[in-house]
Amino acid sequence: MTSRLDQKPAEPLIVQDLVKTYNISGQSPVQAVRGVSFSLNEGEVFGLLGPNGAGKTSIISTIVTLETPTSGQIFVNGFNNQIDSRAAKQNVGFVPQEIINHGYFNVEEILDFQSGYYGLYKNKERIDYLLNELSLYEHRNKKVKQLSGGMKRRLLIAKSLVHSPKLLLLDEPTAGVDIELRSQLWEFVKVLKKQGVTILLTTHYLEEAEFLCDRVGLLDRGELKLVGETKDLIRKYTMRKVQIKCRNQIEPLEFIIKSGEPIGELLLKEKLNVEAIEDINISEGNLEDAFREVIFNREDNA
């Protein structure tokens, strides 16, 4: 097991052959993660997707050292997170699913305490920036127990960023929030990306992943089925519906074609008179369609 990667600059996150097995008393061992490997490029948003029980939370938990891998290695900015855990933690921020419950402290105190955890005892400028960006500044003196669920979610994000980490892990960041707050958080993720922060995102909202993620990895039953650029996976694993309205026809003609297939090839193959075409309507596939093809049709892909 190595403590530091030789390569410089190191990738923000490298997961190598990760296995996580849970030994439950009186039951057979449960292998939640089965030899998963992937890495993140600097400044990208990477979506880790999969159905419930796929292993997403187990992977996140091992990255932030809440759990110990059964085998495999994880490097954060080049540091092995088991051997050099302090150095690795300095480079990562983590937003868990659970809402914080420090009810008797106020917002600013929470961020001061978190800054102190990283040895940052004069961090007011950074804290004020985060409070402003996340629309919490006017609530900075409120006790946490007085905050709405959406405000608590934003405070979690601010808390994860007080030390300006290079890598941010977002575990279901918009679960249970309203549409307006979800849109605000999407915009903030884009701001962080522009600042060069690398983001690993888990989400059940596939439209969220499609909008935010440069690349995604699809997990199923602890195995990483595939990794690729979001647009490429949509093109490869989805179909699109084409409706062609021709002159003197009451109902449009309907065709299902591969996402990357040119419309011109369809017209040639079907020997359609281009001059008679009045309208073409195309319904593109999306990430949810690709997800269903890979995960829900897994027997066909085995």
Tab-separated table of C-alpha atoms in Angstrom:
chain	number	residue	atom	x	y	z
A	1	MET	CA	0.000	0.000	0.000
A	2	THR	CA	1.452	3.362	-1.017
A	3	SER	CA	0.981	6.651	0.863
A	4	ARG	CA	1.624	9.218	-1.875
A	5	LEU	CA	1.322	9.027	-5.625
A	6	ASP	CA	4.470	9.915	-7.537
A	7	GLN	CA	2.610	11.734	-10.278
A	8	LYS	CA	2.363	15.525	-10.047
A	9	PRO	CA	-0.012	17.207	-10.195
A	10	ALA	CA	-2.120	14.413	-8.714
A	11	GLU	CA	-5.699	13.827	-9.786
A	12	PRO	CA	-8.225	15.126	-7.235
A	13	LEU	CA	-9.572	11.626	-6.565
A	14	ILE	CA	-8.452	8.132	-7.504
A	15	VAL	CA	-10.366	5.051	-6.364
A	16	GLN	CA	-8.516	1.787	-7.022
A	17	ASP	CA	-10.104	-1.682	-6.779
A	18	LEU	CA	-12.331	-0.643	-3.872
A	19	VAL	CA	-14.108	-3.426	-2.004
A	20	LYS	CA	-16.371	-2.906	1.001
A	21	THR	CA	-17.867	-5.901	2.782
A	22	TYR	CA	-20.137	-5.677	5.812
A	23	ASN	CA	-20.060	-8.536	8.307
A	24	ILE	CA	-23.463	-8.739	9.961
A	25	SER	CA	-23.904	-10.958	13.006
A	26	GLY	CA	-25.859	-14.096	12.185
A	27	GLN	CA	-25.962	-13.316	8.469
A	28	SER	CA	-23.799	-13.893	5.433
A	29	PRO	CA	-21.330	-11.073	4.633
A	30	VAL	CA	-22.742	-8.362	2.379
A	31	GLN	CA	-20.398	-7.050	-0.315
A	32	ALA	CA	-21.671	-3.513	-0.923
A	33	VAL	CA	-18.811	-2.447	-3.210
A	34	ARG	CA	-17.191	-4.916	-5.610
A	35	GLY	CA	-13.827	-3.863	-7.024
A	36	VAL	CA	-14.776	-0.330	-8.073
A	37	SER	CA	-12.166	1.856	-9.806
A	38	PHE	CA	-12.530	5.385	-11.179
A	39	SER	CA	-10.801	8.757	-11.066
A	40	LEU	CA	-11.861	12.383	-11.308
A	41	ASN	CA	-10.400	15.068	-13.529
A	42	GLU	CA	-9.561	18.436	-12.046
A	43	GLY	CA	-12.475	20.874	-12.155
A	44	GLU	CA	-15.118	18.429	-13.368
A	45	VAL	CA	-18.488	17.497	-11.912
A	46	PHE	CA	-18.776	13.704	-11.751
A	47	GLY	CA	-22.083	11.991	-10.991
A	48	LEU	CA	-22.131	8.658	-9.182
A	49	LEU	CA	-25.535	7.202	-10.007
A	50	GLY	CA	-27.391	4.025	-9.218
A	51	PRO	CA	-30.530	2.594	-7.611
A	52	ASN	CA	-30.932	2.250	-3.853
A	53	GLY	CA	-28.421	-0.219	-2.471
A	54	ALA	CA	-26.042	0.176	-5.406
A	55	GLY	CA	-23.118	1.169	-3.142
A	56	LYS	CA	-23.015	4.948	-3.599
A	57	THR	CA	-23.055	5.860	0.091
A	58	SER	CA	-20.542	3.129	0.941
A	59	ILE	CA	-18.107	4.573	-1.606
A	60	ILE	CA	-18.597	8.119	-0.306
A	61	SER	CA	-18.143	6.917	3.285
A	62	THR	CA	-14.826	5.248	2.490
A	63	ILE	CA	-13.548	8.327	0.645
A	64	VAL	CA	-14.160	10.549	3.687
A	65	THR	CA	-12.875	7.804	6.064
A	66	LEU	CA	-16.180	7.311	7.860
A	67	GLU	CA	-15.656	3.666	6.960
A	68	THR	CA	-12.569	1.578	6.234
A	69	PRO	CA	-12.265	-0.242	2.893
A	70	THR	CA	-12.119	-4.013	3.028
A	71	SER	CA	-9.504	-3.734	0.280
A	72	GLY	CA	-8.372	-1.256	-2.336
A	73	GLN	CA	-6.912	2.235	-2.135
A	74	ILE	CA	-8.237	5.790	-2.311
A	75	PHE	CA	-6.094	8.837	-3.087
A	76	VAL	CA	-7.285	12.406	-2.478
A	77	ASN	CA	-5.070	14.920	-4.264
A	78	GLY	CA	-2.375	12.256	-4.241
A	79	PHE	CA	-2.638	11.335	-0.544
A	80	ASN	CA	-3.702	7.854	0.511
A	81	ASN	CA	-6.712	8.526	2.715
A	82	GLN	CA	-5.927	5.619	5.050
A	83	ILE	CA	-2.220	6.333	5.562
A	84	ASP	CA	-2.205	10.143	5.232
A	85	SER	CA	-5.760	10.754	6.395
A	86	ARG	CA	-5.047	14.224	7.810
A	87	ALA	CA	-3.543	15.463	4.537
A	88	ALA	CA	-6.356	13.864	2.547
A	89	LYS	CA	-9.043	15.466	4.734
A	90	GLN	CA	-7.491	18.901	4.238
A	91	ASN	CA	-8.273	18.557	0.537
A	92	VAL	CA	-11.869	17.325	0.715
A	93	GLY	CA	-15.230	18.773	1.749
A	94	PHE	CA	-18.229	16.556	2.435
A	95	VAL	CA	-21.959	17.318	2.409
A	96	PRO	CA	-23.831	14.314	3.870
A	97	GLN	CA	-27.479	13.471	3.353
A	98	GLU	CA	-28.336	14.021	7.016
A	99	ILE	CA	-29.299	17.512	8.153
A	100	ILE	CA	-27.051	18.879	10.935
A	101	ASN	CA	-28.549	19.118	14.413
A	102	HIS	CA	-26.418	21.594	16.383
A	103	GLY	CA	-29.581	23.366	17.447
A	104	TYR	CA	-28.235	25.709	20.143
A	105	PHE	CA	-25.388	27.212	18.107
A	106	ASN	CA	-25.950	29.918	15.541
A	107	VAL	CA	-24.978	29.751	11.890
A	108	GLU	CA	-21.783	31.782	12.195
A	109	GLU	CA	-20.639	29.814	15.247
A	110	ILE	CA	-21.027	26.544	13.354
A	111	LEU	CA	-18.785	27.843	10.569
A	112	ASP	CA	-16.263	29.208	13.096
A	113	PHE	CA	-16.083	25.818	14.815
A	114	GLN	CA	-15.636	24.041	11.497
A	115	SER	CA	-12.864	26.454	10.502
A	116	GLY	CA	-11.075	25.721	13.782
A	117	TYR	CA	-11.193	22.009	12.991
A	118	TYR	CA	-8.897	22.802	10.048
A	119	GLY	CA	-6.711	25.187	12.057
A	120	LEU	CA	-8.279	28.283	10.457
A	121	TYR	CA	-8.849	30.639	13.382
A	122	LYS	CA	-9.065	33.837	11.313
A	123	ASN	CA	-11.447	32.792	8.576
A	124	LYS	CA	-14.050	35.567	8.629
A	125	GLU	CA	-13.519	36.598	4.999
A	126	ARG	CA	-14.160	33.061	3.749
A	127	ILE	CA	-17.151	32.601	6.060
A	128	ASP	CA	-18.725	35.888	4.964
A	129	TYR	CA	-18.232	34.915	1.329
A	130	LEU	CA	-20.013	31.589	1.834
A	131	LEU	CA	-22.829	33.175	3.842
A	132	ASN	CA	-23.433	35.643	1.027
A	133	GLU	CA	-23.180	33.086	-1.782
A	134	LEU	CA	-25.611	30.735	-0.057
A	135	SER	CA	-28.071	33.466	1.012
A	136	LEU	CA	-27.387	32.888	4.711
A	137	TYR	CA	-25.754	36.174	5.703
A	138	GLU	CA	-28.905	37.734	7.138
A	139	HIS	CA	-29.507	34.524	9.101
A	140	ARG	CA	-25.969	34.245	10.491
A	141	ASN	CA	-27.059	34.953	14.093
A	142	LYS	CA	-29.973	32.515	14.064
A	143	LYS	CA	-29.791	29.293	16.028
A	144	VAL	CA	-29.648	26.238	13.797
A	145	LYS	CA	-32.902	24.964	15.300
A	146	GLN	CA	-34.614	28.106	13.947
A	147	LEU	CA	-33.613	27.413	10.347
A	148	SER	CA	-35.803	25.863	7.694
A	149	GLY	CA	-34.771	22.581	6.104
A	150	GLY	CA	-33.503	24.418	3.031
A	151	MET	CA	-31.371	26.770	5.137
A	152	LYS	CA	-29.904	23.824	7.037
A	153	ARG	CA	-29.011	22.221	3.706
A	154	ARG	CA	-27.225	25.403	2.603
A	155	LEU	CA	-25.424	25.567	5.950
A	156	LEU	CA	-24.171	22.020	5.396
A	157	ILE	CA	-22.682	23.126	2.088
A	158	ALA	CA	-21.087	26.227	3.643
A	159	LYS	CA	-19.658	24.065	6.437
A	160	SER	CA	-18.039	21.743	3.890
A	161	LEU	CA	-16.332	24.647	2.107
A	162	VAL	CA	-14.839	26.730	4.941
A	163	HIS	CA	-11.349	25.345	4.277
A	164	SER	CA	-11.503	25.859	0.479
A	165	PRO	CA	-11.172	22.162	-0.428
A	166	LYS	CA	-10.084	21.088	-3.894
A	167	LEU	CA	-12.566	18.194	-3.864
A	168	LEU	CA	-16.211	18.419	-2.768
A	169	LEU	CA	-18.433	15.381	-2.178
A	170	LEU	CA	-22.175	16.022	-2.383
A	171	ASP	CA	-24.291	13.089	-1.199
A	172	GLU	CA	-27.866	13.717	-2.389
A	173	PRO	CA	-27.514	17.507	-1.853
A	174	THR	CA	-30.996	18.439	-3.097
A	175	ALA	CA	-32.968	15.596	-1.526
A	176	GLY	CA	-36.148	16.933	0.037
A	177	VAL	CA	-35.705	20.569	-1.027
A	178	ASP	CA	-38.118	22.619	-3.107
A	179	ILE	CA	-37.619	23.442	-6.777
A	180	GLU	CA	-36.442	27.005	-6.109
A	181	LEU	CA	-33.709	25.938	-3.696
A	182	ARG	CA	-32.696	23.104	-5.994
A	183	SER	CA	-32.157	25.612	-8.808
A	184	GLN	CA	-30.126	27.854	-6.475
A	185	LEU	CA	-27.904	24.952	-5.469
A	186	TRP	CA	-27.427	23.975	-9.119
A	187	GLU	CA	-26.221	27.494	-9.856
A	188	PHE	CA	-23.839	27.403	-6.887
A	189	VAL	CA	-22.386	24.106	-8.091
A	190	LYS	CA	-21.663	25.789	-11.433
A	191	VAL	CA	-19.948	28.662	-9.572
A	192	LEU	CA	-17.739	26.185	-7.704
A	193	LYS	CA	-16.872	24.448	-10.963
A	194	LYS	CA	-15.759	27.764	-12.471
A	195	GLN	CA	-13.535	28.240	-9.409
A	196	GLY	CA	-11.812	24.942	-10.192
A	197	VAL	CA	-13.398	22.820	-7.463
A	198	THR	CA	-13.777	19.157	-8.432
A	199	ILE	CA	-17.165	17.757	-7.422
A	200	LEU	CA	-18.377	14.203	-6.861
A	201	LEU	CA	-22.171	14.147	-6.780
A	202	THR	CA	-24.600	11.393	-5.885
A	203	THR	CA	-28.236	12.026	-6.731
A	204	HIS	CA	-31.514	10.272	-7.448
A	205	TYR	CA	-32.551	13.144	-9.713
A	206	LEU	CA	-31.250	12.134	-13.118
A	207	GLU	CA	-32.216	15.463	-14.692
A	208	GLU	CA	-29.945	17.036	-12.071
A	209	ALA	CA	-27.048	14.792	-13.074
A	210	GLU	CA	-27.683	15.454	-16.759
A	211	PHE	CA	-27.651	19.222	-16.174
A	212	LEU	CA	-24.629	19.375	-13.865
A	213	CYS	CA	-22.317	16.452	-14.613
A	214	ASP	CA	-19.528	16.368	-17.181
A	215	ARG	CA	-19.221	12.617	-16.641
A	216	VAL	CA	-21.216	9.984	-14.799
A	217	GLY	CA	-20.607	6.495	-13.480
A	218	LEU	CA	-23.475	4.009	-13.253
A	219	LEU	CA	-23.405	1.672	-10.250
A	220	ASP	CA	-25.471	-1.463	-9.864
A	221	ARG	CA	-25.255	-3.946	-6.980
A	222	GLY	CA	-21.821	-2.708	-5.987
A	223	GLU	CA	-20.309	-2.825	-9.469
A	224	LEU	CA	-19.440	0.134	-11.666
A	225	LYS	CA	-21.150	-0.782	-14.919
A	226	LEU	CA	-19.744	2.058	-16.995
A	227	VAL	CA	-18.167	5.510	-16.839
A	228	GLY	CA	-18.341	8.120	-19.555
A	229	GLU	CA	-19.169	11.630	-20.607
A	230	THR	CA	-22.830	12.339	-19.975
A	231	LYS	CA	-23.619	13.330	-23.554
A	232	ASP	CA	-21.781	10.309	-24.961
A	233	LEU	CA	-23.703	7.872	-22.751
A	234	ILE	CA	-27.014	9.420	-23.771
A	235	ARG	CA	-26.019	9.136	-27.420
A	236	LYS	CA	-24.864	5.522	-27.045
A	237	TYR	CA	-27.625	4.049	-24.895
A	238	THR	CA	-30.779	5.890	-25.934
A	239	MET	CA	-33.091	6.073	-28.903
A	240	ARG	CA	-34.965	9.068	-30.232
A	241	LYS	CA	-38.444	9.401	-31.620
A	242	VAL	CA	-38.837	11.127	-34.985
A	243	GLN	CA	-42.213	12.328	-36.263
A	244	ILE	CA	-42.394	13.420	-39.898
A	245	LYS	CA	-45.457	15.271	-41.197
A	246	CYS	CA	-45.853	15.002	-44.943
A	247	ARG	CA	-48.184	16.862	-47.238
A	248	ASN	CA	-51.551	15.165	-47.818
A	249	GLN	CA	-51.107	12.903	-44.764
A	250	ILE	CA	-53.383	13.274	-41.731
A	251	GLU	CA	-51.141	11.520	-39.203
A	252	PRO	CA	-47.364	12.009	-39.031
A	253	LEU	CA	-45.031	9.105	-39.706
A	254	GLU	CA	-43.211	7.891	-36.580
A	255	PHE	CA	-39.757	6.314	-36.404
A	256	ILE	CA	-37.490	5.194	-33.555
A	257	ILE	CA	-33.796	5.584	-34.355
A	258	LYS	CA	-30.486	5.491	-32.511
A	259	SER	CA	-29.606	8.760	-30.832
A	260	GLY	CA	-26.580	9.374	-33.024
A	261	GLU	CA	-28.180	8.380	-36.330
A	262	PRO	CA	-28.449	11.313	-38.773
A	263	ILE	CA	-31.958	12.242	-39.892
A	264	GLY	CA	-30.723	12.306	-43.494
A	265	GLU	CA	-29.969	8.584	-43.353
A	266	LEU	CA	-33.507	7.933	-42.124
A	267	LEU	CA	-34.982	9.910	-45.022
A	268	LEU	CA	-32.873	7.979	-47.526
A	269	LYS	CA	-33.634	4.607	-45.957
A	270	GLU	CA	-37.381	5.242	-45.918
A	271	LYS	CA	-37.252	6.814	-49.418
A	272	LEU	CA	-39.193	9.854	-48.260
A	273	ASN	CA	-39.805	12.735	-50.638
A	274	VAL	CA	-38.030	15.660	-49.015
A	275	GLU	CA	-40.135	18.185	-50.910
A	276	ALA	CA	-43.320	16.705	-49.412
A	277	ILE	CA	-42.116	17.066	-45.813
A	278	GLU	CA	-43.874	19.843	-43.912
A	279	ASP	CA	-42.463	19.308	-40.424
A	280	ILE	CA	-40.011	17.111	-38.495
A	281	ASN	CA	-40.288	16.743	-34.724
A	282	ILE	CA	-37.497	14.989	-32.797
A	283	SER	CA	-37.763	13.774	-29.180
A	284	GLU	CA	-34.257	13.191	-27.852
A	285	GLY	CA	-33.342	10.574	-25.268
A	286	ASN	CA	-32.055	11.620	-21.867
A	287	LEU	CA	-29.903	10.304	-19.040
A	288	GLU	CA	-32.864	8.549	-17.435
A	289	ASP	CA	-33.374	6.573	-20.652
A	290	ALA	CA	-29.687	5.585	-20.639
A	291	PHE	CA	-29.901	4.683	-16.952
A	292	ARG	CA	-32.866	2.400	-17.576
A	293	GLU	CA	-31.145	0.744	-20.520
A	294	VAL	CA	-28.012	-0.078	-18.518
A	295	ILE	CA	-29.452	-0.774	-15.057
A	296	PHE	CA	-33.014	-1.986	-15.502
A	297	ASN	CA	-32.147	-4.122	-18.527
A	298	ARG	CA	-29.094	-5.568	-16.782
A	299	GLU	CA	-30.024	-9.137	-17.655
A	300	ASP	CA	-29.856	-8.207	-21.328
A	301	ASN	CA	-26.483	-6.526	-20.779
A	302	ALA	CA	-24.961	-9.369	-18.766
